[in-house]
Amino acid sequence: MKPEIETLPRGLDALWLRATGRIRACRPYRRQYLRSAAGVIARGPWSEKWSDFALMQRLSRISIPFRLGRDSIIDRILAAAAIREVIRRRTHMELFQVQIAGALALYDGHFVEMATGEGKSITAVIPAVLNGWRRRGCHVITVNDYLAERDAREFRDIYAFAGLSVAFIKQEMDGPERRAAYTADITYATNKEICADYLRDGLLRPAGMPGPSATDGNPNCVQRGLFAGIVDEADSVLIDEAVTPLIISADAANPEQAEAWRQAAKLADGLQLGRDYRLTPQFRTTELTDQGRKRVAITTAALTGIWRSARRSEELIRQTLSARHFYLRDKQYVVHDGKIVIVDESTGRLMPDRHWTDGLHQAVEAREGLVIQPMKETLARISFQNFFRTYQRLCGMSGTLAEVRGELWQVYRRTVVRMAPNRPCIRTNRGLRLFTNDAAKWRNIVRAVQRIHTTGQPILAGTRSVHASEQLSERLGLLSLPHKVLNARRHAEEAQIIAAAGESAVLTVATNMAGRGTDIRLTTTAREAGGLCVVATELHESARVDRQLAGRAGRQGDPGDNITFASLEDQLFQSHGNWAARAVIKLLPTDCELPSVIAGPLAAMAQQKAQRRAAAQRWAVIVADEQLDESLAFACLPPRPNSAGPD
């Protein structure tokens, strides 16, 4: 029997839910948790008196109410004080009051906004221990395998002191290794790996089983359930990546289809934009005109097989045209070892295990002249929204959550608690410089970088794509400016490059992957020169990503500044620009910089439009999942307990 799954409300119910979220957001959560954190710090001298053995015994006694699920606020304060002392002894780091407050809020099931550089990874240790004591498994979800392994190894001694085991999952691990990792009390992994394992286990479970567990009777299942999840960079995982569902598929070999994609690439060469087809950039779709349909029908009349179907013929041509115009090499993908490797547009990282669906991947391969891989047959599918709503205890943290607090409440029933930085931010924002074309933008970027470089400030120049990073690198090379490049092609050196990015006069060019999960520490000389200067070379659809990149400077009270360059020819304005942007392009001369009173509103309108469309797409994914659940009565998904969220 399929378990009852709560659907998202509609109509008046949705309005009531939204109103409830706003009322809850008015509660003084931050003050409440800061007061509890002060109580934790007050018990510091008490904890320092214990020997390691005595502290370990104390932790064992403190863990009892958590194991029974009967812990109170006093138990949490006592536990947090003891764990804070363990962290101090094992890492020589003192947790700040805001970190402790954030940890307690996480354990209570909130999403916590903490500024970039406030130490979110170490903050997650306290709620991970408290959830781990329940012996039902706690997953700490990170944005890449490197961070999962790094954090699991770095905090292993802390967890062992608290009587807990810890493990991590990497993409190359096999079934027995994954099963062993999930049996640990605390497991670090990426959202993609945990979700993929969940789907694979679902294919192995007998019909009617509600979810993965030790009682499935299938030794090939690796997970033991989804109890507690702590999501690092929650906006990236739960919002930015929520549009694309995770799909488990198998090859559906069809040599005729491979040849059809090659033919479609040749036929598309004879079609003309405007006459035969139109583009919709904001949705990355292509539509054939009446004249285009007639031309396709004439050119495919002599072909056989798939081309006998007019509808299928038009679909092949549309996907081929979409691949040609919207999926560009070194932007949406790179070619590695003769294969198409997708680049995550939110992070700039490679995703070798991902494929575009509906033939788009094959269309790109045909355009590049590569071996065309077989199309995929979907075996299992779930969106990240539905997957994370299956956790009984879910929480998360990020430096940018305030902008999406409404959506987080609507989808996950979790409130956002904003924590002030431990030290006031003194970063200087030099504002936005918006130009009418790309040539003027890049010329001024190089001039600004050259001028800042002479001051001895370290510079992090952030780009949106591999192509843009290579383009900037080439321009800097012409001026003999020494620099390092970090992008999807050179991801292996990420940690080393970012670790050195805070040294005096060091110039680093990076895609926006540098904004998350890695730490840039300033040297004394760099701090005296003014700290890190972040130069953004393009605006993103989401203002949150811009804020994350800017947050690389001015961490923990350090000096620093940021400046943003953009052009009306950038992707944001081309896809989401409005009549005002088009009017400005017509009225102003080329190579012109727009006044700030015009540039700011234009950028804000374009980003707001993009964010509304992205939110609508995410909602459409949820609706599609619910419709799929209703149509497939035999599908068996786990219940979604505790959907009301924290009190």
Short mmCIF file of N, CA and C in Angstrom, two decimals, residues 143-226:
data_model
loop_
_atom_site.label_atom_id
_atom_site.label_comp_id
_atom_site.label_asym_id
_atom_site.label_seq_id
_atom_site.Cartn_x
_atom_site.Cartn_y
_atom_site.Cartn_z
N VAL A 143 28.53 20.40 -0.98
CA VAL A 143 28.34 20.69 -2.40
C VAL A 143 29.28 19.92 -3.32
N ASN A 144 30.31 19.26 -2.78
CA ASN A 144 31.18 18.44 -3.64
C ASN A 144 31.90 17.39 -2.82
N ASP A 145 32.44 16.39 -3.52
CA ASP A 145 33.10 15.26 -2.86
C ASP A 145 34.30 15.69 -2.04
N TYR A 146 35.02 16.68 -2.54
CA TYR A 146 36.22 17.14 -1.84
C TYR A 146 35.87 17.65 -0.44
N LEU A 147 34.83 18.47 -0.35
CA LEU A 147 34.44 19.00 0.96
C LEU A 147 33.90 17.91 1.87
N ALA A 148 33.19 16.94 1.30
CA ALA A 148 32.67 15.84 2.12
C ALA A 148 33.81 15.06 2.77
N GLU A 149 34.82 14.73 1.98
CA GLU A 149 35.96 13.99 2.52
C GLU A 149 36.76 14.85 3.49
N ARG A 150 36.98 16.11 3.12
CA ARG A 150 37.77 17.00 3.97
C ARG A 150 37.15 17.16 5.35
N ASP A 151 35.85 17.45 5.40
CA ASP A 151 35.20 17.69 6.69
C ASP A 151 35.10 16.41 7.51
N ALA A 152 34.83 15.28 6.86
CA ALA A 152 34.74 14.02 7.60
C ALA A 152 36.08 13.69 8.25
N ARG A 153 37.17 13.89 7.54
CA ARG A 153 38.49 13.60 8.10
C ARG A 153 38.88 14.63 9.16
N GLU A 154 38.56 15.90 8.91
CA GLU A 154 38.96 16.96 9.83
C GLU A 154 38.27 16.85 11.19
N PHE A 155 37.01 16.40 11.19
CA PHE A 155 36.24 16.35 12.44
C PHE A 155 36.12 14.94 13.00
N ARG A 156 36.85 13.99 12.43
CA ARG A 156 36.74 12.60 12.87
C ARG A 156 37.06 12.45 14.36
N ASP A 157 38.12 13.12 14.85
CA ASP A 157 38.51 12.98 16.25
C ASP A 157 37.43 13.53 17.19
N ILE A 158 36.76 14.59 16.77
CA ILE A 158 35.69 15.17 17.60
C ILE A 158 34.56 14.17 17.75
N TYR A 159 34.13 13.59 16.64
CA TYR A 159 33.03 12.63 16.70
C TYR A 159 33.42 11.39 17.50
N ALA A 160 34.66 10.92 17.30
CA ALA A 160 35.10 9.75 18.05
C ALA A 160 35.10 10.03 19.55
N PHE A 161 35.50 11.24 19.96
CA PHE A 161 35.49 11.62 21.37
C PHE A 161 34.07 11.55 21.93
N ALA A 162 33.08 11.89 21.07
CA ALA A 162 31.68 11.86 21.51
C ALA A 162 31.05 10.49 21.36
N GLY A 163 31.86 9.50 21.00
CA GLY A 163 31.36 8.14 20.88
C GLY A 163 30.64 7.84 19.59
N LEU A 164 30.97 8.57 18.53
CA LEU A 164 30.28 8.43 17.26
C LEU A 164 31.26 8.07 16.15
N SER A 165 30.74 7.35 15.16
CA SER A 165 31.54 7.03 13.98
C SER A 165 31.16 7.98 12.85
N VAL A 166 32.10 8.23 11.97
CA VAL A 166 31.87 9.15 10.84
C VAL A 166 32.47 8.55 9.58
N ALA A 167 31.83 8.82 8.44
CA ALA A 167 32.32 8.33 7.16
C ALA A 167 31.93 9.34 6.09
N PHE A 168 32.44 9.13 4.89
CA PHE A 168 32.09 10.01 3.78
C PHE A 168 31.86 9.15 2.54
N ILE A 169 31.17 9.73 1.57
CA ILE A 169 30.86 9.03 0.32
C ILE A 169 31.42 9.84 -0.84
N LYS A 170 32.10 9.14 -1.75
CA LYS A 170 32.62 9.76 -2.98
C LYS A 170 32.02 9.05 -4.17
N GLN A 171 32.07 9.70 -5.29
CA GLN A 171 31.42 9.19 -6.49
C GLN A 171 31.94 7.82 -6.90
N GLU A 172 33.24 7.59 -6.73
CA GLU A 172 33.82 6.35 -7.24
C GLU A 172 33.62 5.15 -6.31
N MET A 173 32.99 5.33 -5.16
CA MET A 173 32.80 4.22 -4.21
C MET A 173 31.81 3.19 -4.75
N ASP A 174 32.07 1.91 -4.43
CA ASP A 174 31.15 0.86 -4.85
C ASP A 174 30.11 0.59 -3.76
N GLY A 175 29.25 -0.39 -4.02
CA GLY A 175 28.14 -0.68 -3.11
C GLY A 175 28.54 -1.01 -1.68
N PRO A 176 29.45 -1.97 -1.46
CA PRO A 176 29.85 -2.29 -0.08
C PRO A 176 30.45 -1.10 0.66
N GLU A 177 31.26 -0.27 -0.02
CA GLU A 177 31.83 0.91 0.62
C GLU A 177 30.74 1.91 1.01
N ARG A 178 29.77 2.09 0.14
CA ARG A 178 28.67 3.00 0.43
C ARG A 178 27.84 2.48 1.60
N ARG A 179 27.56 1.19 1.61
CA ARG A 179 26.77 0.61 2.69
C ARG A 179 27.47 0.81 4.03
N ALA A 180 28.78 0.62 4.05
CA ALA A 180 29.54 0.83 5.28
C ALA A 180 29.50 2.29 5.71
N ALA A 181 29.56 3.20 4.74
CA ALA A 181 29.52 4.63 5.07
C ALA A 181 28.17 5.03 5.66
N TYR A 182 27.09 4.45 5.14
CA TYR A 182 25.76 4.80 5.66
C TYR A 182 25.48 4.20 7.03
N THR A 183 26.21 3.15 7.40
CA THR A 183 26.01 2.58 8.74
C THR A 183 26.68 3.42 9.82
N ALA A 184 27.55 4.35 9.42
CA ALA A 184 28.17 5.25 10.40
C ALA A 184 27.12 6.15 11.00
N ASP A 185 27.41 6.67 12.20
CA ASP A 185 26.46 7.56 12.86
C ASP A 185 26.30 8.88 12.10
N ILE A 186 27.39 9.33 11.48
CA ILE A 186 27.37 10.58 10.72
C ILE A 186 28.03 10.32 9.37
N THR A 187 27.35 10.70 8.30
CA THR A 187 27.84 10.46 6.95
C THR A 187 27.88 11.77 6.18
N TYR A 188 29.05 12.12 5.66
CA TYR A 188 29.21 13.30 4.82
C TYR A 188 29.10 12.88 3.36
N ALA A 189 28.32 13.61 2.58
CA ALA A 189 28.15 13.27 1.16
C ALA A 189 27.50 14.44 0.44
N THR A 190 27.52 14.40 -0.88
CA THR A 190 26.84 15.42 -1.67
C THR A 190 25.37 15.04 -1.82
N ASN A 191 24.56 16.03 -2.16
CA ASN A 191 23.14 15.77 -2.38
C ASN A 191 22.91 14.80 -3.53
N LYS A 192 23.75 14.89 -4.56
CA LYS A 192 23.57 14.01 -5.72
C LYS A 192 23.84 12.56 -5.36
N GLU A 193 24.87 12.31 -4.56
CA GLU A 193 25.21 10.93 -4.20
C GLU A 193 24.14 10.32 -3.30
N ILE A 194 23.68 11.06 -2.31
CA ILE A 194 22.67 10.52 -1.39
C ILE A 194 21.36 10.28 -2.12
N CYS A 195 20.97 11.22 -2.97
CA CYS A 195 19.72 11.08 -3.70
C CYS A 195 19.80 9.93 -4.70
N ALA A 196 20.93 9.79 -5.37
CA ALA A 196 21.09 8.70 -6.34
C ALA A 196 21.05 7.34 -5.63
N ASP A 197 21.68 7.24 -4.46
CA ASP A 197 21.63 5.99 -3.70
C ASP A 197 20.20 5.67 -3.27
N TYR A 198 19.45 6.70 -2.91
CA TYR A 198 18.05 6.52 -2.53
C TYR A 198 17.25 5.94 -3.70
N LEU A 199 17.46 6.49 -4.90
CA LEU A 199 16.73 6.00 -6.06
C LEU A 199 17.15 4.57 -6.43
N ARG A 200 18.46 4.31 -6.36
CA ARG A 200 18.94 2.95 -6.68
C ARG A 200 18.39 1.93 -5.69
N ASP A 201 18.34 2.29 -4.41
CA ASP A 201 17.75 1.40 -3.42
C ASP A 201 16.27 1.17 -3.72
N GLY A 202 15.59 2.22 -4.19
CA GLY A 202 14.18 2.08 -4.51
C GLY A 202 13.93 1.07 -5.62
N LEU A 203 14.88 0.97 -6.57
CA LEU A 203 14.74 0.00 -7.64
C LEU A 203 14.96 -1.43 -7.14
N LEU A 204 15.68 -1.56 -6.03
CA LEU A 204 15.99 -2.88 -5.49
C LEU A 204 14.97 -3.37 -4.47
N ARG A 205 14.21 -2.43 -3.90
CA ARG A 205 13.27 -2.82 -2.85
C ARG A 205 12.09 -3.59 -3.42
N PRO A 206 11.55 -4.53 -2.66
CA PRO A 206 10.33 -5.21 -3.10
C PRO A 206 9.18 -4.22 -3.19
N ALA A 207 8.24 -4.48 -4.08
CA ALA A 207 7.08 -3.60 -4.23
C ALA A 207 6.33 -3.49 -2.92
N GLY A 208 5.95 -2.25 -2.59
CA GLY A 208 5.20 -2.03 -1.37
C GLY A 208 6.02 -1.58 -0.19
N MET A 209 7.35 -1.70 -0.29
CA MET A 209 8.19 -1.23 0.81
C MET A 209 8.19 0.29 0.82
N PRO A 210 7.98 0.93 1.97
CA PRO A 210 7.86 2.39 2.02
C PRO A 210 9.16 3.13 1.84
N GLY A 211 10.28 2.51 2.09
CA GLY A 211 11.54 3.23 1.96
C GLY A 211 12.69 2.35 2.36
N PRO A 212 13.92 2.76 2.12
CA PRO A 212 15.09 1.95 2.42
C PRO A 212 15.28 1.77 3.91
N SER A 213 15.56 0.58 4.32
CA SER A 213 15.83 0.31 5.73
C SER A 213 16.58 -0.99 5.83
N ALA A 214 17.02 -1.30 7.03
CA ALA A 214 17.78 -2.53 7.25
C ALA A 214 16.91 -3.76 7.11
N THR A 215 15.60 -3.58 7.06
CA THR A 215 14.69 -4.73 7.00
C THR A 215 14.20 -5.01 5.59
N ASP A 216 14.81 -4.37 4.60
CA ASP A 216 14.35 -4.56 3.23
C ASP A 216 14.55 -5.99 2.75
N GLY A 217 15.51 -6.66 3.31
CA GLY A 217 15.77 -8.02 2.89
C GLY A 217 16.62 -8.11 1.64
N ASN A 218 17.06 -6.99 1.11
CA ASN A 218 17.93 -6.99 -0.07
C ASN A 218 19.31 -6.51 0.35
N PRO A 219 20.30 -7.38 0.29
CA PRO A 219 21.64 -6.99 0.75
C PRO A 219 22.31 -5.95 -0.12
N ASN A 220 21.75 -5.68 -1.30
CA ASN A 220 22.36 -4.69 -2.18
C ASN A 220 21.95 -3.26 -1.86
N CYS A 221 20.91 -3.07 -1.04
CA CYS A 221 20.52 -1.73 -0.62
C CYS A 221 21.62 -1.15 0.27
N VAL A 222 21.90 0.13 0.14
CA VAL A 222 23.00 0.72 0.88
C VAL A 222 22.54 1.64 2.01
N GLN A 223 21.41 2.30 1.85
CA GLN A 223 20.95 3.24 2.87
C GLN A 223 20.11 2.53 3.92
N ARG A 224 20.08 3.14 5.11
CA ARG A 224 19.25 2.59 6.19
C ARG A 224 18.11 3.53 6.55
N GLY A 225 17.85 4.52 5.73
CA GLY A 225 16.75 5.44 5.98
C GLY A 225 17.23 6.88 5.93
N LEU A 226 16.29 7.80 5.93
CA LEU A 226 16.58 9.23 5.89
C LEU A 226 16.03 9.85 7.16
#
